[in-house]
Amino acid sequence: MSTPVLWACDRVPIVRRFSNDQAQATDPKPDKALYAFESIPGTPYLVANIAQVTAGKSRISSSEFYSRKGGGIANLVFLDSGSLESHSLFDTNQYTIFEATQYPLNEQAPNPEEKKIKKTARFVYQVLKKDTNGDKFLDSRDHRTIAISDAFGKQYVEVLTDISQLLNLQALTGNRLLVVYVKNGTKMASLLDLSQRKVIQTNALTKLGDDVE
């Protein structure tokens, strides 16, 4: 049902930003690199990550990068192999993509052969956008945003924000995802519609007692 494709490292340092009127003695050296493109199943598209460069290590392919968790993924670059159109998911490289997962949509295929292909139709992202705990790192302890895009990284929509703890994210039938999480101290469960890229239902979990955090 789903294919996890991107994982960021646990701790990514916050990069200091300078305004245009702040003089710098030397130009800062790039601390990120573009890694190899990989095909998105069932589509003419490819995707690559822009990620933190690990000091003392040469560039490696995307598949090696995912398994080694060599650095934080700051952005994704999508490429159309037909038109050669390309674009970045974000207009900044200052976020961290904690996870990006590919999902098909359950639609009628015109013939049995096409039905066998697990065609990616949606990306679901977990994005860290702010250092919410003030430790100067972006990692799993910071609040995250759940977002959905199409297979080309377009039509990006943030469906859940300010999640302090993610308790479950799993695919259900009917192009839906179940997300169980904590937000503003309340434990919640939401159903996401992948096709429409929106939340269709949210309920607070049952009371668990004063002795449960």
PDB file of C-alpha atoms in Angstrom:
ATOM      1  CA  MET A   1       0.000   0.000   0.000  1.00  0.00           C
ATOM      2  CA  SER A   2       2.738   2.418   0.861  1.00  0.00           C
ATOM      3  CA  THR A   3       6.427   2.830   0.161  1.00  0.00           C
ATOM      4  CA  PRO A   4       8.626   4.736   2.626  1.00  0.00           C
ATOM      5  CA  VAL A   5      11.311   6.414   0.566  1.00  0.00           C
ATOM      6  CA  LEU A   6      12.969   9.145   2.562  1.00  0.00           C
ATOM      7  CA  TRP A   7      14.329   9.302   6.082  1.00  0.00           C
ATOM      8  CA  ALA A   8      16.122  12.189   7.749  1.00  0.00           C
ATOM      9  CA  CYS A   9      18.754  11.846  10.429  1.00  0.00           C
ATOM     10  CA  ASP A  10      17.766  12.286  14.055  1.00  0.00           C
ATOM     11  CA  ARG A  11      19.480  15.609  14.662  1.00  0.00           C
ATOM     12  CA  VAL A  12      19.919  18.400  12.129  1.00  0.00           C
ATOM     13  CA  PRO A  13      21.579  21.620  13.321  1.00  0.00           C
ATOM     14  CA  ILE A  14      19.762  24.900  12.783  1.00  0.00           C
ATOM     15  CA  VAL A  15      21.590  27.041  10.254  1.00  0.00           C
ATOM     16  CA  ARG A  16      22.035  30.664  11.253  1.00  0.00           C
ATOM     17  CA  ARG A  17      20.352  33.053   8.819  1.00  0.00           C
ATOM     18  CA  PHE A  18      21.724  36.463   7.883  1.00  0.00           C
ATOM     19  CA  SER A  19      19.615  39.350   6.625  1.00  0.00           C
ATOM     20  CA  ASN A  20      20.715  41.194   3.493  1.00  0.00           C
ATOM     21  CA  ASP A  21      22.117  44.114   5.467  1.00  0.00           C
ATOM     22  CA  GLN A  22      24.373  41.933   7.636  1.00  0.00           C
ATOM     23  CA  ALA A  23      27.891  41.852   6.186  1.00  0.00           C
ATOM     24  CA  GLN A  24      29.686  38.522   6.119  1.00  0.00           C
ATOM     25  CA  ALA A  25      33.454  38.275   5.950  1.00  0.00           C
ATOM     26  CA  THR A  26      33.321  35.334   3.552  1.00  0.00           C
ATOM     27  CA  ASP A  27      30.589  33.585   1.633  1.00  0.00           C
ATOM     28  CA  PRO A  28      29.303  30.580   3.596  1.00  0.00           C
ATOM     29  CA  LYS A  29      30.232  27.196   2.135  1.00  0.00           C
ATOM     30  CA  PRO A  30      27.320  25.046   0.931  1.00  0.00           C
ATOM     31  CA  ASP A  31      26.377  22.530   3.597  1.00  0.00           C
ATOM     32  CA  LYS A  32      23.888  20.585   1.444  1.00  0.00           C
ATOM     33  CA  ALA A  33      24.115  18.541  -1.742  1.00  0.00           C
ATOM     34  CA  LEU A  34      21.795  17.213  -4.444  1.00  0.00           C
ATOM     35  CA  TYR A  35      21.779  13.400  -4.446  1.00  0.00           C
ATOM     36  CA  ALA A  36      20.903  10.935  -7.206  1.00  0.00           C
ATOM     37  CA  PHE A  37      17.450  10.894  -8.813  1.00  0.00           C
ATOM     38  CA  GLU A  38      15.255   7.817  -8.470  1.00  0.00           C
ATOM     39  CA  SER A  39      12.167   6.849 -10.463  1.00  0.00           C
ATOM     40  CA  ILE A  40       8.716   7.235  -8.932  1.00  0.00           C
ATOM     41  CA  PRO A  41       6.876   3.943  -9.683  1.00  0.00           C
ATOM     42  CA  GLY A  42       4.258   4.023 -12.431  1.00  0.00           C
ATOM     43  CA  THR A  43       4.962   7.646 -13.381  1.00  0.00           C
ATOM     44  CA  PRO A  44       7.299   9.534 -15.750  1.00  0.00           C
ATOM     45  CA  TYR A  45       8.703  11.387 -12.726  1.00  0.00           C
ATOM     46  CA  LEU A  46      11.915  11.150 -10.746  1.00  0.00           C
ATOM     47  CA  VAL A  47      12.757  12.503  -7.303  1.00  0.00           C
ATOM     48  CA  ALA A  48      16.001  13.387  -5.536  1.00  0.00           C
ATOM     49  CA  ASN A  49      16.791  14.827  -2.156  1.00  0.00           C
ATOM     50  CA  ILE A  50      18.725  17.886  -1.104  1.00  0.00           C
ATOM     51  CA  ALA A  51      20.429  16.865   2.100  1.00  0.00           C
ATOM     52  CA  GLN A  52      23.042  17.824   4.659  1.00  0.00           C
ATOM     53  CA  VAL A  53      26.555  16.871   3.600  1.00  0.00           C
ATOM     54  CA  THR A  54      28.307  14.690   6.149  1.00  0.00           C
ATOM     55  CA  ALA A  55      31.781  16.071   6.807  1.00  0.00           C
ATOM     56  CA  GLY A  56      34.572  13.961   5.374  1.00  0.00           C
ATOM     57  CA  LYS A  57      32.294  11.798   3.234  1.00  0.00           C
ATOM     58  CA  SER A  58      31.806  11.908  -0.509  1.00  0.00           C
ATOM     59  CA  ARG A  59      28.426  12.045  -2.169  1.00  0.00           C
ATOM     60  CA  ILE A  60      26.526   8.792  -2.261  1.00  0.00           C
ATOM     61  CA  SER A  61      23.456   7.606  -4.121  1.00  0.00           C
ATOM     62  CA  SER A  62      19.986   8.265  -2.805  1.00  0.00           C
ATOM     63  CA  SER A  63      19.317   4.626  -1.938  1.00  0.00           C
ATOM     64  CA  GLU A  64      22.524   4.426   0.088  1.00  0.00           C
ATOM     65  CA  PHE A  65      21.685   7.722   1.728  1.00  0.00           C
ATOM     66  CA  TYR A  66      18.270   6.517   2.862  1.00  0.00           C
ATOM     67  CA  SER A  67      19.638   3.357   4.447  1.00  0.00           C
ATOM     68  CA  ARG A  68      22.611   5.034   6.124  1.00  0.00           C
ATOM     69  CA  LYS A  69      20.705   8.092   7.312  1.00  0.00           C
ATOM     70  CA  GLY A  70      23.781  10.138   6.560  1.00  0.00           C
ATOM     71  CA  GLY A  71      22.224  13.576   6.997  1.00  0.00           C
ATOM     72  CA  GLY A  72      19.031  15.598   7.195  1.00  0.00           C
ATOM     73  CA  ILE A  73      16.821  15.842   4.105  1.00  0.00           C
ATOM     74  CA  ALA A  74      16.073  19.512   3.592  1.00  0.00           C
ATOM     75  CA  ASN A  75      14.122  19.428   0.322  1.00  0.00           C
ATOM     76  CA  LEU A  76      13.040  17.274  -2.619  1.00  0.00           C
ATOM     77  CA  VAL A  77      13.561  17.960  -6.313  1.00  0.00           C
ATOM     78  CA  PHE A  78      11.085  16.475  -8.802  1.00  0.00           C
ATOM     79  CA  LEU A  79      11.901  15.937 -12.502  1.00  0.00           C
ATOM     80  CA  ASP A  80       9.536  15.074 -15.386  1.00  0.00           C
ATOM     81  CA  SER A  81      11.439  12.745 -17.732  1.00  0.00           C
ATOM     82  CA  GLY A  82       9.220  13.743 -20.667  1.00  0.00           C
ATOM     83  CA  SER A  83       9.143  17.537 -20.550  1.00  0.00           C
ATOM     84  CA  LEU A  84      12.298  17.898 -18.388  1.00  0.00           C
ATOM     85  CA  GLU A  85      10.319  20.253 -16.136  1.00  0.00           C
ATOM     86  CA  SER A  86      11.680  20.291 -12.603  1.00  0.00           C
ATOM     87  CA  HIS A  87      10.846  21.984  -9.316  1.00  0.00           C
ATOM     88  CA  SER A  88      11.625  21.865  -5.605  1.00  0.00           C
ATOM     89  CA  LEU A  89       9.008  20.887  -3.056  1.00  0.00           C
ATOM     90  CA  PHE A  90       9.830  23.936  -0.887  1.00  0.00           C
ATOM     91  CA  ASP A  91      11.222  27.348  -1.788  1.00  0.00           C
ATOM     92  CA  THR A  92      13.636  27.059   1.141  1.00  0.00           C
ATOM     93  CA  ASN A  93      16.152  24.453   2.289  1.00  0.00           C
ATOM     94  CA  GLN A  94      15.719  25.268   5.982  1.00  0.00           C
ATOM     95  CA  TYR A  95      13.132  22.593   6.861  1.00  0.00           C
ATOM     96  CA  THR A  96      13.720  18.907   7.592  1.00  0.00           C
ATOM     97  CA  ILE A  97      11.691  16.194   5.884  1.00  0.00           C
ATOM     98  CA  PHE A  98      11.502  13.560   8.597  1.00  0.00           C
ATOM     99  CA  GLU A  99       9.732  11.075   6.338  1.00  0.00           C
ATOM    100  CA  ALA A 100       8.156  10.958   2.873  1.00  0.00           C
ATOM    101  CA  THR A 101       6.040   7.996   1.833  1.00  0.00           C
ATOM    102  CA  GLN A 102       4.584   7.117  -1.569  1.00  0.00           C
ATOM    103  CA  TYR A 103       0.998   5.845  -1.870  1.00  0.00           C
ATOM    104  CA  PRO A 104      -1.111   4.615  -4.783  1.00  0.00           C
ATOM    105  CA  LEU A 105      -4.793   5.429  -5.121  1.00  0.00           C
ATOM    106  CA  ASN A 106      -7.336   2.636  -5.426  1.00  0.00           C
ATOM    107  CA  GLU A 107      -8.760   3.427  -8.852  1.00  0.00           C
ATOM    108  CA  GLN A 108     -10.136   1.318 -11.678  1.00  0.00           C
ATOM    109  CA  ALA A 109      -7.327   0.369 -14.068  1.00  0.00           C
ATOM    110  CA  PRO A 110      -8.270   0.154 -17.769  1.00  0.00           C
ATOM    111  CA  ASN A 111      -6.685  -3.296 -18.128  1.00  0.00           C
ATOM    112  CA  PRO A 112      -5.388  -6.091 -15.845  1.00  0.00           C
ATOM    113  CA  GLU A 113      -1.725  -5.371 -16.658  1.00  0.00           C
ATOM    114  CA  GLU A 114      -1.975  -1.762 -15.483  1.00  0.00           C
ATOM    115  CA  LYS A 115      -3.783  -2.917 -12.344  1.00  0.00           C
ATOM    116  CA  LYS A 116      -0.654  -4.866 -11.334  1.00  0.00           C
ATOM    117  CA  ILE A 117       1.464  -1.685 -11.296  1.00  0.00           C
ATOM    118  CA  LYS A 118       1.674   0.053  -7.935  1.00  0.00           C
ATOM    119  CA  LYS A 119       1.474   3.525  -9.424  1.00  0.00           C
ATOM    120  CA  THR A 120       2.437   6.281  -7.000  1.00  0.00           C
ATOM    121  CA  ALA A 121      -0.293   8.912  -6.836  1.00  0.00           C
ATOM    122  CA  ARG A 122       0.432  10.717  -3.554  1.00  0.00           C
ATOM    123  CA  PHE A 123       3.352  11.623  -1.331  1.00  0.00           C
ATOM    124  CA  VAL A 124       2.668  11.979   2.400  1.00  0.00           C
ATOM    125  CA  TYR A 125       5.276  14.034   4.244  1.00  0.00           C
ATOM    126  CA  GLN A 126       6.253  14.521   7.858  1.00  0.00           C
ATOM    127  CA  VAL A 127       7.991  17.896   7.949  1.00  0.00           C
ATOM    128  CA  LEU A 128       9.834  19.632  10.787  1.00  0.00           C
ATOM    129  CA  LYS A 129       9.650  23.383  10.208  1.00  0.00           C
ATOM    130  CA  LYS A 130      10.572  24.952  13.548  1.00  0.00           C
ATOM    131  CA  ASP A 131      12.851  24.260  16.513  1.00  0.00           C
ATOM    132  CA  THR A 132       9.912  24.017  18.905  1.00  0.00           C
ATOM    133  CA  ASN A 133      11.883  22.780  21.931  1.00  0.00           C
ATOM    134  CA  GLY A 134      14.680  25.349  21.619  1.00  0.00           C
ATOM    135  CA  ASP A 135      17.618  22.904  21.502  1.00  0.00           C
ATOM    136  CA  LYS A 136      18.931  24.323  18.187  1.00  0.00           C
ATOM    137  CA  PHE A 137      18.269  21.066  16.335  1.00  0.00           C
ATOM    138  CA  LEU A 138      15.426  19.829  14.149  1.00  0.00           C
ATOM    139  CA  ASP A 139      14.642  16.265  15.176  1.00  0.00           C
ATOM    140  CA  SER A 140      11.799  13.939  16.149  1.00  0.00           C
ATOM    141  CA  ARG A 141      11.269  15.865  19.394  1.00  0.00           C
ATOM    142  CA  ASP A 142      10.106  18.953  17.503  1.00  0.00           C
ATOM    143  CA  HIS A 143       6.534  19.495  16.352  1.00  0.00           C
ATOM    144  CA  ARG A 144       5.789  18.141  12.908  1.00  0.00           C
ATOM    145  CA  THR A 145       3.461  18.877  10.013  1.00  0.00           C
ATOM    146  CA  ILE A 146       1.671  16.218   7.952  1.00  0.00           C
ATOM    147  CA  ALA A 147       1.283  17.210   4.301  1.00  0.00           C
ATOM    148  CA  ILE A 148       0.130  15.567   1.054  1.00  0.00           C
ATOM    149  CA  SER A 149       1.062  16.219  -2.580  1.00  0.00           C
ATOM    150  CA  ASP A 150       0.530  14.522  -5.924  1.00  0.00           C
ATOM    151  CA  ALA A 151       3.179  12.245  -7.440  1.00  0.00           C
ATOM    152  CA  PHE A 152       5.026  15.203  -8.972  1.00  0.00           C
ATOM    153  CA  GLY A 153       5.242  17.092  -5.701  1.00  0.00           C
ATOM    154  CA  LYS A 154       2.532  19.526  -6.822  1.00  0.00           C
ATOM    155  CA  GLN A 155      -0.746  20.435  -5.087  1.00  0.00           C
ATOM    156  CA  TYR A 156       1.074  20.377  -1.741  1.00  0.00           C
ATOM    157  CA  VAL A 157      -1.362  20.733   1.162  1.00  0.00           C
ATOM    158  CA  GLU A 158      -0.584  20.760   4.897  1.00  0.00           C
ATOM    159  CA  VAL A 159      -3.412  18.793   6.499  1.00  0.00           C
ATOM    160  CA  LEU A 160      -2.238  18.519  10.131  1.00  0.00           C
ATOM    161  CA  THR A 161       0.107  20.938  11.894  1.00  0.00           C
ATOM    162  CA  ASP A 162       1.790  21.433  15.263  1.00  0.00           C
ATOM    163  CA  ILE A 163       1.854  17.717  16.132  1.00  0.00           C
ATOM    164  CA  SER A 164       3.962  17.246  19.258  1.00  0.00           C
ATOM    165  CA  GLN A 165       3.878  13.436  19.176  1.00  0.00           C
ATOM    166  CA  LEU A 166       2.910  11.007  16.419  1.00  0.00           C
ATOM    167  CA  LEU A 167       1.417   7.786  17.833  1.00  0.00           C
ATOM    168  CA  ASN A 168       0.383   6.063  14.590  1.00  0.00           C
ATOM    169  CA  LEU A 169       0.131   6.657  10.846  1.00  0.00           C
ATOM    170  CA  GLN A 170      -1.224   3.812   8.749  1.00  0.00           C
ATOM    171  CA  ALA A 171      -3.023   3.223   5.473  1.00  0.00           C
ATOM    172  CA  LEU A 172      -6.650   2.075   5.469  1.00  0.00           C
ATOM    173  CA  THR A 173      -8.906   0.966   2.637  1.00  0.00           C
ATOM    174  CA  GLY A 174     -10.635   3.516   0.450  1.00  0.00           C
ATOM    175  CA  ASN A 175      -7.639   5.835  -0.024  1.00  0.00           C
ATOM    176  CA  ARG A 176      -7.610   6.826   3.627  1.00  0.00           C
ATOM    177  CA  LEU A 177      -4.910   7.237   6.252  1.00  0.00           C
ATOM    178  CA  LEU A 178      -5.362   6.986  10.009  1.00  0.00           C
ATOM    179  CA  VAL A 179      -3.245   9.388  12.052  1.00  0.00           C
ATOM    180  CA  VAL A 180      -3.113   9.198  15.862  1.00  0.00           C
ATOM    181  CA  TYR A 181      -1.234  12.063  17.491  1.00  0.00           C
ATOM    182  CA  VAL A 182      -0.920  14.586  20.291  1.00  0.00           C
ATOM    183  CA  LYS A 183      -1.607  18.267  19.672  1.00  0.00           C
ATOM    184  CA  ASN A 184      -1.807  20.999  22.296  1.00  0.00           C
ATOM    185  CA  GLY A 185      -1.738  18.295  24.983  1.00  0.00           C
ATOM    186  CA  THR A 186      -4.777  16.452  23.560  1.00  0.00           C
ATOM    187  CA  LYS A 187      -4.602  12.961  22.076  1.00  0.00           C
ATOM    188  CA  MET A 188      -6.422  12.936  18.734  1.00  0.00           C
ATOM    189  CA  ALA A 189      -7.268  10.610  15.849  1.00  0.00           C
ATOM    190  CA  SER A 190      -7.866  11.875  12.318  1.00  0.00           C
ATOM    191  CA  LEU A 191      -8.834  10.275   9.019  1.00  0.00           C
ATOM    192  CA  LEU A 192      -7.160  11.690   5.924  1.00  0.00           C
ATOM    193  CA  ASP A 193      -8.531  11.322   2.405  1.00  0.00           C
ATOM    194  CA  LEU A 194      -5.538  10.821   0.111  1.00  0.00           C
ATOM    195  CA  SER A 195      -7.519  11.441  -3.049  1.00  0.00           C
ATOM    196  CA  GLN A 196      -8.880  14.802  -1.885  1.00  0.00           C
ATOM    197  CA  ARG A 197      -5.799  15.635   0.215  1.00  0.00           C
ATOM    198  CA  LYS A 198      -7.762  16.682   3.281  1.00  0.00           C
ATOM    199  CA  VAL A 199      -8.897  15.715   6.784  1.00  0.00           C
ATOM    200  CA  ILE A 200     -12.361  14.182   6.714  1.00  0.00           C
ATOM    201  CA  GLN A 201     -12.833  13.385  10.411  1.00  0.00           C
ATOM    202  CA  THR A 202     -11.142  14.137  13.750  1.00  0.00           C
ATOM    203  CA  ASN A 203     -12.030  12.883  17.220  1.00  0.00           C
ATOM    204  CA  ALA A 204     -10.322  13.234  20.596  1.00  0.00           C
ATOM    205  CA  LEU A 205      -9.307   9.927  22.165  1.00  0.00           C
ATOM    206  CA  THR A 206     -11.155   8.656  25.198  1.00  0.00           C
ATOM    207  CA  LYS A 207     -10.076   9.945  28.620  1.00  0.00           C
ATOM    208  CA  LEU A 208      -7.156   7.864  29.864  1.00  0.00           C
ATOM    209  CA  GLY A 209      -7.036   9.023  33.479  1.00  0.00           C
ATOM    210  CA  ASP A 210      -5.026  11.602  35.392  1.00  0.00           C
ATOM    211  CA  ASP A 211      -2.129   9.163  35.842  1.00  0.00           C
ATOM    212  CA  VAL A 212      -1.470   8.985  32.069  1.00  0.00           C
ATOM    213  CA  GLU A 213       0.627  11.657  30.406  1.00  0.00           C
TER     214      GLU A 213
END
